[in-house]
Structures are given as C-alpha cells and as structure tokens.
Amino acid sequence: MEKNNKTAVFTTDDEPQLNYRGWKSMPFVIGNETFEKLGTTGTSSNLLVYLTTVFNMKSITATTLINIFNGTTNFATLLGAFLSDTYFGRYKTLGFASVASFLGMLVLTLTAAISKLHPPDCGNQDSGACSGPTPWQLAFLFIGLGLMVIGAGGIRPCNLAFGADQFNPNTESGKKGITSFFNWYYFTFTFAMMISLTVIVYVQSDVSWAWGLGIPAFMMFLSCAMFFLGSRLYVKVKPDGSPLASTVQVFVAAIKKRHLKLPEEPWLTLHNHIPKNCINSKLPHTGQFRCLEKAAIMTPEDQIKSDGSAINPWRLSSKQKVEEVKVLIRVIPIWASAIVYYVASVQQQTYVVFQALQSDRRVGNTHFKIPAASYAIFSMLGLTIWIPIYDRIIVPRLQRLTKKEGGITILQRMAIGMILAIFTMIISGIIEDKRRSLALSRPVGLEQRRGAISSLSGLWLIPQLSLIGFSEAFTIIAEVEFYYKQFPENMRSIGGSLTFVGFAISNYLSGFLISMVHRFTKGASTGDWLPEDLNKGRLDYFYYLVAALGLLNFGFFLLCAKWYKYKGSGDGAPEVAMEKVNPEKSPV
C-alpha cells in the first residue's frame, strides 16, 4: 500500500506537490466504477430483449440498433479522451459524464414506466402483427440512449487512467499498485456485471421493466455520489495542452523538411527541447520511422525561444516529440489486430442470447428458467474466477521463473487470449449444430416469435461463454495495461479510449459481417445462415467463419508483436542526458 508517498509531478509551473493516496482512494474510485457498471450493464445487457418485447422491434432491427449504439458509445470515448487530455482533465470529465449517464438511464426508465412512451403490449401475437413504436416514442428512447453515449464517452477512457493516477509511478509500491489495480479493477467490474446479469435481468424479465430499469438508474446515482465523496483524496492531474496538436506538428514539420538528409548521429544533432513542466518520460532514440526525424533537424530558418523551444513548432519539432509519435505509430498495428478479436466477443453477447431463447433454459426438473440475457454471466464468472488465481498464484511463480514483471510480457498475454477466442468460436459452432439438430428432431416447446425450442439444455452454452471469459481476462486486460504503459503520459486518456474505439469498430464490423452473410446466403443451397428462426439457419457456419477470421488475424498479430519495440527500449544508441522527467523504469 502507498503510505505517505508524496512526490512532485508538476503539470503547471505553480502546481503544488501531489499527494499520492494509492489504495486509500480506491474505495471511492472502484466504488464509483462498481455502481456505474451495475447501472450501465443492468441497463444495456438486456436492451436487446427490451427492444424486441417492449418496443416490438424485429430481431435484425434490434440487433443492428444495438450494434450501432455500442459502436457509437465506444467511438464517443475518443472525443471524451481528447477533451479530458486537452481541456478538462480526468476528474472533471468523469464527474460530468457520470451525471449524463444517470440522466440517460432515468429517461430510459421512463420509457418503460409510462405506457405512452412505448408501443402497446403485443402479448403472444406473431411479431409481424405487433404495433411498432411511433416517431415520438423512438425520439424519447434515442434521447435516453444519447445521454448514455455521452456518459460512456467520458467515463470509459478516463476511469482506469484516473485510478492509476492515484499511485506514485516513481516507487516500487506504486508500480506494483498500478499493475495490481488493473487486475482488481476488472475483478470488481465483472462482479458488478454478474449482479446485473442475474438479479437485475431477472427483475426486468420476470417482475417489471420499470423496476428493472429503475434499479440501474439508482445504482448510477450511487456511483455519482461515491465519486464526488472521494474528491478530497484524489490526485487530479491537470491537462497538458493538446497532445494531438503536437503529433500533427511532427508530421507537418517532417513533410516540410522531407528533402533534407538524415544525420548519422541523430541522438546528438537533432533538436531536443523538453519543457520543465513536461510530465512525459524522456524517450531514447529508436531506429524505426526515421523519416519523421527530419522534423527535428535544425536549419538556418529555424528560430529558438529563450527557453529552448521552437518559435514555429509547425516547422521545427523536438526529438522527444518525434519519439512520442513513433510510439503511437507502433501501437496502431497492435490495436488493429485486436479489432477482429473483438468480433468473437460480440457474438457471445448477441447471438448467444438468441441461442438461449431457443434452448431448454429450465434448471433441472424445476419450472425456473434462466433469462436468456443472464447467460452472459458465465463469461463474467470465468473472468472473475481466473483473475485472482492469475494475479496471486500464477504471476508470482512466473516472475520467479522468467525474471520479468508480470511473469510474461503484455503482448504474450494478448496472444494467449486470441488463441482462446478461436477455440471459443469452434466450440460455439459445435454446440450450435447440436442444439439445432435436437430442435428439429426433439423439440420441447415453441418460442412464440421464433420457432421450436431445442431439448438441448441451455447449460451447454456455458463452455463457450466461460472460455471467452478466460480469453478476455488475458487479452482485454493486457490491452488496457498496454495502452496505459506505452502511450505518452499526457495521452493516457486517449490511450484508454483506443480499447473502446476498437470495440466500436468491431461492433460495426460485426454488423457488416452479419448483413453480408445474411445477404449472400439467402439464396444459397444451405439457405440463410442467420434467419429469425435459428433452427432454419446455420449459425454454426457463421461461428466457423469468425473462427477462420480470428486465425488469420492471429497470424497478423504475431508479425506485429515480433516487430514491436517497447516504449523506452531504444536501439542501443549512446544517448546524452538519459534521465527522465517522470521515469517509469519497470519493464513492460
């Protein structure tokens, strides 16, 4: 634990010494996140069922809307991260976004509680005979979803980085605290999601949608309260100007000086001014993307201020900024390789619900049925069980064996998760083939809006869901930690947003893939792979297709990982003045 760990990290010339409270501030940080996840997951996890049963939307329409909502939500994190890093700081951004998220959930609750804000109940009629929502009802629904997008856009890129800000990166206890925080953050995160996917989903499905959406809204209110109660304990890192502007300046300066010859000893000759109040670690020279180094070559036309900075940063950059841009470029292929990986996760959040609806969801010989949306709890359960075992038992043993912090590198952890995702989709296809066969030969009932219910127990969905949970425990947690450690310190919110932008693109990619498969298989000999009634389709073929894409993507990831150069590793050049402004010497 962090005790009396006071270290000066200046973000402005007159900023006072920062008092790192470490784990003392975690009850408020993690409490805020726990209640926020109880609220958002409790609202969004069953949204697909809500749209098809209360708003009487068709499955394809509802799935497309959910994919667009998820995609837009995740893309909004990029804007939220930019505003946080450039203007407001993480504390103010989180405060504003939490309130917006609460208001969005409140509006969504009203659409369920007030009968005039949703279509009339359809009962057991065929979905084609149901009355759809009016434009005004849709408008009110979209207002609620829009406020939730604003909330998520500010919360998601900032909360992890804000929590990590509470630890001193210059001490051993602080470094260990940051790494452990990422693991335990996801432990509480998944625990909250498990509660949402059981208790809250049960209330929504079997008690009342008004109560089922009202409870998450109240959880979000508690999240806001927890966040503001801890205000006096937080380290509030102030924004350091526009990090994206300095990135663009490097490219512009390099283009203007593209005809210049690169120096033989760049670590000695390139302009390298670092402001006194810079919070970024000083980076050694690397040999990749050397064309960008032309941005830091001084010419007779370049003028320098008295403090050593360039008068015109659009013409002359510094070696430090060039190396920071190189870091960003090196991260992009790793980020891109994660996008196809997410497609497998998306299927375990959408089509697995439809699989559950047409499976025998009874528990034993009882009449109790597990709500279809609650099956996602098994992926959370797999993740929750694995994290403490990995963090407390496996990591210490791996560290003793490999002598590396964390036991294995971050990219190795991501690779393990990708392999597990491929096996997940193969197993999903096998189970779906069995479910469909039993639905056609030995049905146990009829799902009014879909078709025959298979005699295969819904519990057979547990293996694929548990395996994707293990996969996420490796890949997603490692990816978030990777961005936090590899991005320049003044861009950590933007780094945090990359995970969610990847989610966004994967949601759009998944929607595009579903549309293309639906379109091209409709007239095929196998028939439509993804019809309304899964028993008439071949969802198993679709799962195998995603597995094949995952295998190709894994090969691409291996090439990227082999080529990747970790931040601060350098290329062995004899640097001058290698001390760091804010050192983080722990190996990634």
Coordinates of C-alpha atoms in Angstrom, one line a residue, residues 355 425-437 526 528-530 534 537-547:
Q355 CA -29.4 -19.4 -29.0
M425 CA -15.9 -19.9 -31.8
I426 CA -15.1 -23.5 -32.9
I427 CA -16.8 -24.9 -29.7
S428 CA -19.7 -22.4 -30.3
G429 CA -20.2 -23.9 -33.8
I430 CA -20.2 -27.5 -32.5
I431 CA -22.7 -26.7 -29.7
E432 CA -25.0 -24.8 -32.1
D433 CA -25.0 -27.7 -34.6
K434 CA -26.1 -30.0 -31.7
R435 CA -28.8 -27.5 -30.5
R436 CA -30.2 -27.1 -34.0
S437 CA -30.3 -30.9 -34.6
T526 CA -27.6 -24.0 -47.4
D528 CA -30.0 -18.2 -45.0
W529 CA -27.4 -18.7 -42.2
L530 CA -28.9 -16.1 -39.9
L534 CA -32.2 -20.2 -35.9
G537 CA -30.4 -21.3 -40.4
R538 CA -26.8 -22.3 -40.0
L539 CA -25.4 -20.2 -37.2
D540 CA -22.7 -22.8 -36.7
Y541 CA -21.3 -22.0 -40.1
F542 CA -21.2 -18.3 -39.2
Y543 CA -19.2 -19.2 -36.0
Y544 CA -16.7 -21.1 -38.0
L545 CA -16.3 -18.2 -40.3
V546 CA -15.5 -15.9 -37.3
A547 CA -13.0 -18.5 -36.1

